[in-house]
């Protein structure tokens, strides 16, 4: 995948802390941000995939194999 440079506006204190974290992880702020953005994109893709799968199952429905109407009514189950 080809990279593209972008310009970000980040509060100085956050950038300072990010630089410290990058040094501790032996990487760059750019690489940290790139990894985090990749995680966000992957998580969103996974979420959308799961959502589509669940919508499909909800629309398709499930065969509960009920052959006839029950002899009871819902209200009878809660009759006091």
Coordinates of N, CA and C in Angstrom, one line a residue:
X1 N 0.8 -1.2 0.0 CA 0.0 0.0 0.0 C 0.9 1.2 0.0
X2 N 0.6 2.2 -0.8 CA 1.4 3.4 -0.9 C 1.0 4.4 0.2
X3 N 1.9 5.0 0.7 CA 1.7 6.0 1.8 C 1.5 7.4 1.2
X4 N 0.7 8.2 2.0 CA 0.5 9.6 1.7 C 0.7 10.5 2.9
X5 N 1.5 11.5 2.8 CA 1.7 12.4 3.9 C 0.4 13.3 4.2
X6 N 0.2 13.6 5.4 CA -0.9 14.5 5.8 C -0.4 15.5 6.9
X7 N -1.1 16.5 7.0 CA -0.8 17.5 8.1 C -1.8 17.4 9.2
X8 N -1.4 17.3 10.4 CA -2.3 17.3 11.5 C -2.1 18.5 12.5
X9 N -3.1 18.9 13.1 CA -3.0 19.9 14.1 C -3.3 19.2 15.5
X10 N -2.3 19.1 16.3 CA -2.4 18.4 17.6 C -1.9 19.3 18.7
X11 N -2.7 19.3 19.8 CA -2.2 20.2 20.9 C -0.8 19.8 21.3
X12 N 0.0 20.8 21.7 CA 1.4 20.6 22.0 C 1.7 19.6 23.1
X13 N 0.8 19.7 24.1 CA 1.0 18.7 25.2 C 0.8 17.3 24.8
X14 N -0.2 17.1 24.0 CA -0.5 15.7 23.5 C 0.7 15.3 22.6
X15 N 1.2 16.1 21.7 CA 2.3 15.8 20.9 C 3.5 15.4 21.7
X16 N 3.8 16.2 22.7 CA 4.9 15.9 23.6 C 4.8 14.6 24.2
X17 N 3.6 14.2 24.7 CA 3.4 12.9 25.3 C 3.5 11.8 24.3
X18 N 3.0 12.1 23.1 CA 3.1 11.1 22.0 C 4.5 10.8 21.6
X19 N 5.3 11.8 21.6 CA 6.8 11.7 21.3 C 7.4 10.8 22.3
X20 N 7.1 11.0 23.6 CA 7.7 10.2 24.6 C 7.3 8.7 24.5
X21 N 6.0 8.5 24.2 CA 5.5 7.1 24.0 C 6.2 6.5 22.8
X22 N 6.4 7.2 21.7 CA 7.1 6.7 20.5 C 8.5 6.3 20.8
X23 N 9.2 7.1 21.6 CA 10.6 6.8 22.0 C 10.6 5.5 22.8
X24 N 9.7 5.4 23.8 CA 9.6 4.2 24.6 C 9.3 3.0 23.8
X25 N 8.6 3.1 22.7 CA 8.2 2.0 21.8 C 9.2 1.8 20.7
X26 N 10.3 2.6 20.7 CA 11.3 2.6 19.7 C 10.7 2.7 18.2
X27 N 9.8 3.7 18.1 CA 9.2 4.0 16.8 C 9.0 5.5 16.7
X28 N 8.3 5.9 15.7 CA 8.0 7.3 15.4 C 6.5 7.7 15.7
X29 N 6.3 8.9 15.9 CA 4.9 9.4 16.1 C 4.1 9.0 14.9
X30 N 4.7 9.2 13.7 CA 4.0 8.9 12.5 C 3.6 7.4 12.4
X31 N 4.5 6.6 12.8 CA 4.2 5.1 12.8 C 3.1 4.8 13.9
X32 N 3.2 5.4 15.0 CA 2.2 5.2 16.0 C 0.8 5.5 15.5
X33 N 0.7 6.7 14.9 CA -0.6 7.2 14.4 C -1.1 6.3 13.3
X34 N -0.1 5.9 12.4 CA -0.5 5.0 11.3 C -1.0 3.7 11.8
X35 N -0.4 3.1 12.8 CA -0.9 1.9 13.4 C -2.2 2.0 14.0
X36 N -2.4 3.1 14.8 CA -3.7 3.4 15.4 C -4.8 3.5 14.4
X37 N -4.6 4.3 13.3 CA -5.6 4.5 12.3 C -5.9 3.2 11.6
X38 N -4.9 2.3 11.4 CA -5.1 1.0 10.8 C -6.0 0.2 11.7
X39 N -5.8 0.2 13.0 CA -6.6 -0.5 14.0 C -8.1 0.0 13.9
X40 N -8.2 1.3 13.8 CA -9.6 1.9 13.8 C -10.3 1.4 12.5
X41 N -9.6 1.4 11.4 CA -10.2 1.0 10.1 C -10.6 -0.4 10.1
X42 N -9.7 -1.3 10.6 CA -9.9 -2.7 10.7 C -11.1 -3.0 11.6
X43 N -11.2 -2.3 12.7 CA -12.3 -2.5 13.7 C -13.6 -2.1 13.0
X44 N -13.6 -1.1 12.3 CA -14.8 -0.6 11.6 C -15.3 -1.6 10.5
X45 N -14.3 -2.1 9.8 CA -14.6 -3.1 8.8 C -15.2 -4.4 9.4
X46 N -14.6 -4.8 10.5 CA -15.1 -6.0 11.2 C -16.5 -5.8 11.7
X47 N -16.8 -4.6 12.3 CA -18.1 -4.2 12.8 C -19.1 -4.3 11.6
X48 N -18.8 -3.6 10.5 CA -19.7 -3.6 9.4 C -20.0 -5.0 8.8
X49 N -19.0 -5.8 8.8 CA -19.2 -7.2 8.3 C -20.1 -8.0 9.3
X50 N -19.9 -7.8 10.6 CA -20.8 -8.5 11.6 C -22.2 -7.9 11.5
X51 N -22.3 -6.6 11.3 CA -23.6 -6.0 11.2 C -24.4 -6.6 10.0
X52 N -23.7 -6.6 8.9 CA -24.3 -7.1 7.7 C -24.8 -8.6 7.9
X53 N -24.0 -9.4 8.5 CA -24.3 -10.8 8.8 C -25.5 -10.9 9.7
X54 N -25.6 -10.1 10.7 CA -26.7 -10.1 11.6 C -28.0 -9.6 10.9
X55 N -27.9 -8.6 10.1 CA -29.1 -8.1 9.4 C -29.6 -9.2 8.5
X56 N -28.7 -9.9 7.8 CA -29.1 -11.0 6.9 C -29.9 -12.0 7.7
X57 N -29.3 -12.5 8.8 CA -30.0 -13.5 9.6 C -31.4 -13.0 10.1
X58 N -31.5 -11.7 10.5 CA -32.7 -11.2 11.0 C -33.8 -11.2 9.9
X59 N -33.3 -10.8 8.6 CA -34.2 -10.8 7.5 C -34.6 -12.2 7.1
X60 N -33.7 -13.1 7.1 CA -34.0 -14.4 6.7 C -34.8 -15.1 7.7
X61 N -34.6 -14.9 8.9 CA -35.4 -15.6 10.0 C -34.9 -17.0 10.2
X62 N -35.5 -17.6 11.2 CA -35.1 -19.0 11.6 C -36.3 -19.9 11.6
X63 N -36.1 -21.1 11.1 CA -37.2 -22.1 11.1 C -37.3 -22.7 12.5
X64 N -38.3 -22.3 13.3 CA -38.4 -22.9 14.6 C -39.1 -24.2 14.7
X65 N -39.5 -24.7 13.5 CA -40.1 -26.0 13.3 C -41.4 -26.1 14.1
X66 N -42.2 -25.1 14.2 CA -43.5 -25.1 14.9 C -44.5 -25.5 13.8
X67 N -45.1 -26.7 14.0 CA -46.0 -27.2 13.0 C -47.4 -26.7 13.2
X68 N -47.8 -26.4 14.4 CA -49.2 -26.0 14.6 C -49.2 -24.9 15.7
X69 N -50.4 -24.2 15.7 CA -50.5 -23.1 16.7 C -50.6 -23.7 18.1
X70 N -50.0 -23.0 19.1 CA -50.0 -23.5 20.5 C -51.5 -23.5 21.0
X71 N -51.8 -24.3 21.9 CA -53.1 -24.4 22.5 C -53.3 -23.3 23.6
X72 N -52.3 -22.7 23.9 CA -52.4 -21.6 25.0 C -52.2 -20.2 24.4
X73 N -52.6 -19.3 25.1 CA -52.4 -17.9 24.7 C -51.4 -17.2 25.6
X74 N -50.7 -16.3 25.1 CA -49.7 -15.6 25.8 C -50.2 -15.1 27.2
X75 N -51.3 -14.5 27.2 CA -51.9 -13.9 28.4 C -52.2 -14.9 29.4
X76 N -52.5 -16.2 29.0 CA -52.7 -17.3 30.0 C -51.5 -17.6 30.8
X77 N -50.3 -17.4 30.2 CA -49.1 -17.7 30.9 C -48.8 -16.8 32.0
X78 N -49.4 -15.6 32.0 CA -49.1 -14.6 33.0 C -50.4 -14.3 33.8
X79 N -51.3 -15.2 33.7 CA -52.6 -15.0 34.5 C -52.3 -15.2 36.0
X80 N -52.8 -14.3 36.8 CA -52.5 -14.4 38.2 C -53.7 -14.8 38.9

